[in-house]
Amino acid sequence: MTKSELIEKLAARQTQLSLKDVELVVKCILEHMAQSLAKGERIEIRGFGSFSLHYRAPRVGRNPKTGQSVELEGKYVPHFKPGKELRERVNSALEENG
Amino acid sequence: MALTKADMAERLFEDLGLNKREAKEMVEGFYEEIRDSLANNRQVKLSGFGNFDLRDKKQRPGRNPKTGEEIPISARRVVTFRPGQKLKARVEAYAGSKQQ
């Protein structure tokens, strides 16, 4: 499912908002999530999962083209941990349908 | 303080002028549709943010860490999140300079 399919499905759930409105809704939610992570704040959605930042230690990398080594600084990367309901629904789908 | 669904609904109310009920339903629906797609074994791609992918894991040998007893870890399907370039760059830039 892509972002535009998600927008269509969300729009079909209700009658008050236009497709254009729902598009703004989805953009607003994603932007809010990205902003939180960018300032180091966690996201917790019960039944879905949580997003947090994981630290990656500094390391010596290599430019794959030239083979030259480069010092890479430590950095943070986004991490998602699925919640219980999501884990169970995804996994039971596997058990039922193989 | 972690970001929650209530915070997201509040933002929809403030920035887009949705009423509180609509805002709550939209946030609820957003996560429900993503869950449904994944439960139906369909990957979710949100450009600019990231992809939720599915991986089928085979059964593998495991161990009870307390007792040391060997017990197989059953075959399962798991969700993984791959952040997009844009999100990675935003997180790296800010959190990296802020906390290090």
PDB file of C-alpha atoms in Angstrom:
ATOM      1  CA  MET A   1       0.000   0.000   0.000  1.00  0.00           C
ATOM      2  CA  THR A   2       1.325   3.412  -0.935  1.00  0.00           C
ATOM      3  CA  LYS A   3       0.638   6.783   0.677  1.00  0.00           C
ATOM      4  CA  SER A   4      -1.985   7.631  -1.959  1.00  0.00           C
ATOM      5  CA  GLU A   5      -3.765   4.285  -1.413  1.00  0.00           C
ATOM      6  CA  LEU A   6      -3.763   4.956   2.318  1.00  0.00           C
ATOM      7  CA  ILE A   7      -5.320   8.373   1.658  1.00  0.00           C
ATOM      8  CA  GLU A   8      -8.059   6.780  -0.488  1.00  0.00           C
ATOM      9  CA  LYS A   9      -8.856   4.145   2.134  1.00  0.00           C
ATOM     10  CA  LEU A  10      -9.010   6.727   4.908  1.00  0.00           C
ATOM     11  CA  ALA A  11     -11.250   8.964   2.811  1.00  0.00           C
ATOM     12  CA  ALA A  12     -13.605   6.029   2.190  1.00  0.00           C
ATOM     13  CA  ARG A  13     -14.048   5.446   5.942  1.00  0.00           C
ATOM     14  CA  GLN A  14     -16.008   8.674   6.374  1.00  0.00           C
ATOM     15  CA  THR A  15     -18.156  11.249   4.590  1.00  0.00           C
ATOM     16  CA  GLN A  16     -17.157  14.597   6.113  1.00  0.00           C
ATOM     17  CA  LEU A  17     -13.736  15.193   4.601  1.00  0.00           C
ATOM     18  CA  SER A  18     -12.736  15.458   0.960  1.00  0.00           C
ATOM     19  CA  LEU A  19      -9.890  13.465  -0.549  1.00  0.00           C
ATOM     20  CA  LYS A  20      -7.836  16.662  -0.535  1.00  0.00           C
ATOM     21  CA  ASP A  21      -8.508  17.160   3.196  1.00  0.00           C
ATOM     22  CA  VAL A  22      -7.513  13.575   3.954  1.00  0.00           C
ATOM     23  CA  GLU A  23      -4.317  14.075   1.968  1.00  0.00           C
ATOM     24  CA  LEU A  24      -3.478  17.000   4.280  1.00  0.00           C
ATOM     25  CA  VAL A  25      -4.343  14.852   7.301  1.00  0.00           C
ATOM     26  CA  VAL A  26      -1.902  12.111   6.285  1.00  0.00           C
ATOM     27  CA  LYS A  27       0.829  14.639   5.528  1.00  0.00           C
ATOM     28  CA  CYS A  28       0.245  16.351   8.866  1.00  0.00           C
ATOM     29  CA  ILE A  29       0.480  13.073  10.830  1.00  0.00           C
ATOM     30  CA  LEU A  30       3.673  11.984   9.049  1.00  0.00           C
ATOM     31  CA  GLU A  31       5.254  15.415   9.463  1.00  0.00           C
ATOM     32  CA  HIS A  32       4.384  15.441  13.161  1.00  0.00           C
ATOM     33  CA  MET A  33       6.006  12.011  13.582  1.00  0.00           C
ATOM     34  CA  ALA A  34       9.136  13.043  11.674  1.00  0.00           C
ATOM     35  CA  GLN A  35       9.435  16.254  13.715  1.00  0.00           C
ATOM     36  CA  SER A  36       9.253  14.316  16.973  1.00  0.00           C
ATOM     37  CA  LEU A  37      11.955  11.882  15.944  1.00  0.00           C
ATOM     38  CA  ALA A  38      14.122  14.726  14.633  1.00  0.00           C
ATOM     39  CA  LYS A  39      14.144  16.261  18.089  1.00  0.00           C
ATOM     40  CA  GLY A  40      14.871  12.943  19.741  1.00  0.00           C
ATOM     41  CA  GLU A  41      11.350  12.340  21.044  1.00  0.00           C
ATOM     42  CA  ARG A  42       9.864   8.837  21.032  1.00  0.00           C
ATOM     43  CA  ILE A  43       6.496   7.953  19.471  1.00  0.00           C
ATOM     44  CA  GLU A  44       4.195   5.481  21.236  1.00  0.00           C
ATOM     45  CA  ILE A  45       1.092   4.122  19.549  1.00  0.00           C
ATOM     46  CA  ARG A  46      -0.660   1.451  21.576  1.00  0.00           C
ATOM     47  CA  GLY A  47      -1.459  -1.651  19.555  1.00  0.00           C
ATOM     48  CA  PHE A  48       0.739  -0.472  16.699  1.00  0.00           C
ATOM     49  CA  GLY A  49       4.232   0.054  18.041  1.00  0.00           C
ATOM     50  CA  SER A  50       6.818   2.568  19.108  1.00  0.00           C
ATOM     51  CA  PHE A  51       9.459   4.579  17.288  1.00  0.00           C
ATOM     52  CA  SER A  52      12.672   5.637  18.956  1.00  0.00           C
ATOM     53  CA  LEU A  53      16.231   6.516  18.025  1.00  0.00           C
ATOM     54  CA  HIS A  54      19.131   4.087  18.156  1.00  0.00           C
ATOM     55  CA  TYR A  55      22.698   5.287  18.403  1.00  0.00           C
ATOM     56  CA  ARG A  56      25.293   4.122  15.890  1.00  0.00           C
ATOM     57  CA  ALA A  57      28.844   4.409  17.185  1.00  0.00           C
ATOM     58  CA  PRO A  58      31.515   6.232  15.150  1.00  0.00           C
ATOM     59  CA  ARG A  59      33.395   3.915  12.784  1.00  0.00           C
ATOM     60  CA  VAL A  60      35.886   3.892   9.973  1.00  0.00           C
ATOM     61  CA  GLY A  61      34.069   3.376   6.701  1.00  0.00           C
ATOM     62  CA  ARG A  62      35.285   3.018   3.183  1.00  0.00           C
ATOM     63  CA  ASN A  63      34.393   4.831  -0.004  1.00  0.00           C
ATOM     64  CA  PRO A  64      33.255   1.887  -2.140  1.00  0.00           C
ATOM     65  CA  LYS A  65      34.465   3.585  -5.343  1.00  0.00           C
ATOM     66  CA  THR A  66      37.977   4.580  -4.335  1.00  0.00           C
ATOM     67  CA  GLY A  67      38.588   2.176  -1.440  1.00  0.00           C
ATOM     68  CA  GLN A  68      39.758   5.112   0.641  1.00  0.00           C
ATOM     69  CA  SER A  69      38.887   4.955   4.334  1.00  0.00           C
ATOM     70  CA  VAL A  70      36.710   7.676   5.873  1.00  0.00           C
ATOM     71  CA  GLU A  71      36.025   8.449   9.519  1.00  0.00           C
ATOM     72  CA  LEU A  72      32.284   8.309  10.117  1.00  0.00           C
ATOM     73  CA  GLU A  73      30.828  10.136  13.088  1.00  0.00           C
ATOM     74  CA  GLY A  74      28.385   8.594  15.521  1.00  0.00           C
ATOM     75  CA  LYS A  75      24.785   9.128  14.539  1.00  0.00           C
ATOM     76  CA  TYR A  76      21.189   8.313  15.436  1.00  0.00           C
ATOM     77  CA  VAL A  77      18.888   6.203  13.284  1.00  0.00           C
ATOM     78  CA  PRO A  78      15.092   5.765  13.568  1.00  0.00           C
ATOM     79  CA  HIS A  79      13.977   2.413  14.985  1.00  0.00           C
ATOM     80  CA  PHE A  80      10.504   0.829  15.046  1.00  0.00           C
ATOM     81  CA  LYS A  81       9.383  -1.827  17.498  1.00  0.00           C
ATOM     82  CA  PRO A  82       6.036  -3.401  16.546  1.00  0.00           C
ATOM     83  CA  GLY A  83       3.436  -3.532  19.315  1.00  0.00           C
ATOM     84  CA  LYS A  84       1.682  -6.649  20.546  1.00  0.00           C
ATOM     85  CA  GLU A  85      -1.501  -6.310  18.495  1.00  0.00           C
ATOM     86  CA  LEU A  86       0.412  -5.663  15.261  1.00  0.00           C
ATOM     87  CA  ARG A  87       2.784  -8.584  15.909  1.00  0.00           C
ATOM     88  CA  GLU A  88      -0.074 -10.939  16.640  1.00  0.00           C
ATOM     89  CA  ARG A  89      -2.202  -9.917  13.681  1.00  0.00           C
ATOM     90  CA  VAL A  90       0.669 -10.206  11.224  1.00  0.00           C
ATOM     91  CA  ASN A  91       1.747 -13.538  12.621  1.00  0.00           C
ATOM     92  CA  SER A  92      -1.719 -15.087  12.832  1.00  0.00           C
ATOM     93  CA  ALA A  93      -2.209 -14.174   9.166  1.00  0.00           C
ATOM     94  CA  LEU A  94       0.807 -16.382   8.452  1.00  0.00           C
ATOM     95  CA  GLU A  95      -0.586 -19.275  10.504  1.00  0.00           C
ATOM     96  CA  GLU A  96      -3.994 -19.091   8.824  1.00  0.00           C
ATOM     97  CA  ASN A  97      -2.915 -18.690   5.216  1.00  0.00           C
ATOM     98  CA  GLY A  98       0.521 -20.271   5.210  1.00  0.00           C
TER      99      GLY A  98
ATOM    100  CA  MET B   1       7.344  12.828  26.842  1.00  0.00           C
ATOM    101  CA  ALA B   2       6.507  10.558  23.954  1.00  0.00           C
ATOM    102  CA  LEU B   3       4.298  11.577  21.043  1.00  0.00           C
ATOM    103  CA  THR B   4       0.888   9.872  21.232  1.00  0.00           C
ATOM    104  CA  LYS B   5      -2.259   9.575  19.116  1.00  0.00           C
ATOM    105  CA  ALA B   6      -3.895  12.257  21.277  1.00  0.00           C
ATOM    106  CA  ASP B   7      -1.087  14.705  20.368  1.00  0.00           C
ATOM    107  CA  MET B   8      -1.557  13.945  16.668  1.00  0.00           C
ATOM    108  CA  ALA B   9      -5.322  14.465  16.874  1.00  0.00           C
ATOM    109  CA  GLU B  10      -4.721  17.765  18.678  1.00  0.00           C
ATOM    110  CA  ARG B  11      -2.418  18.876  15.841  1.00  0.00           C
ATOM    111  CA  LEU B  12      -5.100  18.012  13.238  1.00  0.00           C
ATOM    112  CA  PHE B  13      -7.571  20.085  15.227  1.00  0.00           C
ATOM    113  CA  GLU B  14      -5.205  23.064  15.532  1.00  0.00           C
ATOM    114  CA  ASP B  15      -3.576  23.083  12.093  1.00  0.00           C
ATOM    115  CA  LEU B  16      -6.314  21.749   9.824  1.00  0.00           C
ATOM    116  CA  GLY B  17      -9.439  22.706  11.753  1.00  0.00           C
ATOM    117  CA  LEU B  18     -10.868  19.192  11.971  1.00  0.00           C
ATOM    118  CA  ASN B  19     -13.305  18.792  14.828  1.00  0.00           C
ATOM    119  CA  LYS B  20     -12.110  16.657  17.742  1.00  0.00           C
ATOM    120  CA  ARG B  21     -14.109  13.592  16.747  1.00  0.00           C
ATOM    121  CA  GLU B  22     -12.935  13.707  13.110  1.00  0.00           C
ATOM    122  CA  ALA B  23      -9.360  14.229  14.234  1.00  0.00           C
ATOM    123  CA  LYS B  24      -9.465  11.269  16.586  1.00  0.00           C
ATOM    124  CA  GLU B  25     -11.061   9.028  13.948  1.00  0.00           C
ATOM    125  CA  MET B  26      -8.486  10.011  11.328  1.00  0.00           C
ATOM    126  CA  VAL B  27      -5.524   9.206  13.588  1.00  0.00           C
ATOM    127  CA  GLU B  28      -7.168   5.921  14.634  1.00  0.00           C
ATOM    128  CA  GLY B  29      -7.907   5.060  10.988  1.00  0.00           C
ATOM    129  CA  PHE B  30      -4.386   5.912   9.882  1.00  0.00           C
ATOM    130  CA  TYR B  31      -2.834   3.217  12.093  1.00  0.00           C
ATOM    131  CA  GLU B  32      -5.688   0.784  11.554  1.00  0.00           C
ATOM    132  CA  GLU B  33      -5.265   0.901   7.752  1.00  0.00           C
ATOM    133  CA  ILE B  34      -1.519   0.309   8.063  1.00  0.00           C
ATOM    134  CA  ARG B  35      -2.151  -2.649  10.415  1.00  0.00           C
ATOM    135  CA  ASP B  36      -4.759  -4.097   8.021  1.00  0.00           C
ATOM    136  CA  SER B  37      -2.417  -3.876   5.078  1.00  0.00           C
ATOM    137  CA  LEU B  38       0.384  -5.606   6.998  1.00  0.00           C
ATOM    138  CA  ALA B  39      -2.000  -8.266   8.350  1.00  0.00           C
ATOM    139  CA  ASN B  40      -2.878  -8.967   4.699  1.00  0.00           C
ATOM    140  CA  ASN B  41       0.810  -9.411   3.942  1.00  0.00           C
ATOM    141  CA  ARG B  42       1.032  -6.154   1.978  1.00  0.00           C
ATOM    142  CA  GLN B  43       4.044  -3.915   2.486  1.00  0.00           C
ATOM    143  CA  VAL B  44       3.304  -0.244   3.292  1.00  0.00           C
ATOM    144  CA  LYS B  45       5.323   2.484   1.561  1.00  0.00           C
ATOM    145  CA  LEU B  46       5.077   6.022   2.902  1.00  0.00           C
ATOM    146  CA  SER B  47       7.366   8.121   0.751  1.00  0.00           C
ATOM    147  CA  GLY B  48       9.489  10.607   2.666  1.00  0.00           C
ATOM    148  CA  PHE B  49       8.944   8.642   5.882  1.00  0.00           C
ATOM    149  CA  GLY B  50       9.732   4.985   5.350  1.00  0.00           C
ATOM    150  CA  ASN B  51       8.516   1.501   4.471  1.00  0.00           C
ATOM    151  CA  PHE B  52       6.964  -1.164   6.652  1.00  0.00           C
ATOM    152  CA  ASP B  53       8.120  -4.491   5.243  1.00  0.00           C
ATOM    153  CA  LEU B  54       7.213  -8.071   6.109  1.00  0.00           C
ATOM    154  CA  ARG B  55       9.702 -10.876   6.601  1.00  0.00           C
ATOM    155  CA  ASP B  56       8.963 -14.554   6.967  1.00  0.00           C
ATOM    156  CA  LYS B  57      11.310 -16.200   9.443  1.00  0.00           C
ATOM    157  CA  LYS B  58      11.952 -19.943   9.486  1.00  0.00           C
ATOM    158  CA  GLN B  59      11.859 -21.942  12.681  1.00  0.00           C
ATOM    159  CA  ARG B  60      15.225 -21.749  14.439  1.00  0.00           C
ATOM    160  CA  PRO B  61      16.762 -23.258  17.541  1.00  0.00           C
ATOM    161  CA  GLY B  62      16.483 -21.141  20.675  1.00  0.00           C
ATOM    162  CA  ARG B  63      17.175 -21.441  24.340  1.00  0.00           C
ATOM    163  CA  ASN B  64      15.435 -20.392  27.504  1.00  0.00           C
ATOM    164  CA  PRO B  65      17.954 -17.889  28.857  1.00  0.00           C
ATOM    165  CA  LYS B  66      16.995 -18.677  32.463  1.00  0.00           C
ATOM    166  CA  THR B  67      17.090 -22.460  32.418  1.00  0.00           C
ATOM    167  CA  GLY B  68      19.372 -23.050  29.420  1.00  0.00           C
ATOM    168  CA  GLU B  69      16.762 -25.472  28.092  1.00  0.00           C
ATOM    169  CA  GLU B  70      16.644 -25.770  24.288  1.00  0.00           C
ATOM    170  CA  ILE B  71      13.319 -24.812  22.724  1.00  0.00           C
ATOM    171  CA  PRO B  72      12.687 -24.129  19.027  1.00  0.00           C
ATOM    172  CA  ILE B  73      11.579 -20.592  18.060  1.00  0.00           C
ATOM    173  CA  SER B  74       8.608 -21.184  15.770  1.00  0.00           C
ATOM    174  CA  ALA B  75       8.367 -19.906  12.180  1.00  0.00           C
ATOM    175  CA  ARG B  76       6.848 -16.433  12.148  1.00  0.00           C
ATOM    176  CA  ARG B  77       6.123 -13.339  10.094  1.00  0.00           C
ATOM    177  CA  VAL B  78       7.519 -10.075  11.418  1.00  0.00           C
ATOM    178  CA  VAL B  79       7.209  -6.378  10.525  1.00  0.00           C
ATOM    179  CA  THR B  80      10.352  -4.358   9.919  1.00  0.00           C
ATOM    180  CA  PHE B  81      10.567  -0.609   9.374  1.00  0.00           C
ATOM    181  CA  ARG B  82      13.025   0.844   6.885  1.00  0.00           C
ATOM    182  CA  PRO B  83      13.261   4.621   7.350  1.00  0.00           C
ATOM    183  CA  GLY B  84      13.436   6.628   4.138  1.00  0.00           C
ATOM    184  CA  GLN B  85      16.384   8.842   3.161  1.00  0.00           C
ATOM    185  CA  LYS B  86      14.576  12.016   4.131  1.00  0.00           C
ATOM    186  CA  LEU B  87      13.693  10.823   7.632  1.00  0.00           C
ATOM    187  CA  LYS B  88      17.176   9.398   8.185  1.00  0.00           C
ATOM    188  CA  ALA B  89      18.767  12.699   7.197  1.00  0.00           C
ATOM    189  CA  ARG B  90      16.494  14.685   9.521  1.00  0.00           C
ATOM    190  CA  VAL B  91      17.140  12.440  12.510  1.00  0.00           C
ATOM    191  CA  GLU B  92      20.887  12.275  11.900  1.00  0.00           C
ATOM    192  CA  ALA B  93      21.283  16.020  11.507  1.00  0.00           C
ATOM    193  CA  TYR B  94      19.374  17.082  14.569  1.00  0.00           C
ATOM    194  CA  ALA B  95      19.825  14.315  17.143  1.00  0.00           C
ATOM    195  CA  GLY B  96      23.453  13.869  16.164  1.00  0.00           C
ATOM    196  CA  SER B  97      24.438  17.467  16.784  1.00  0.00           C
ATOM    197  CA  LYS B  98      22.196  17.805  19.816  1.00  0.00           C
ATOM    198  CA  GLN B  99      23.106  14.811  21.905  1.00  0.00           C
ATOM    199  CA  GLN B 100      26.733  14.129  21.038  1.00  0.00           C
TER     200      GLN B 100
END
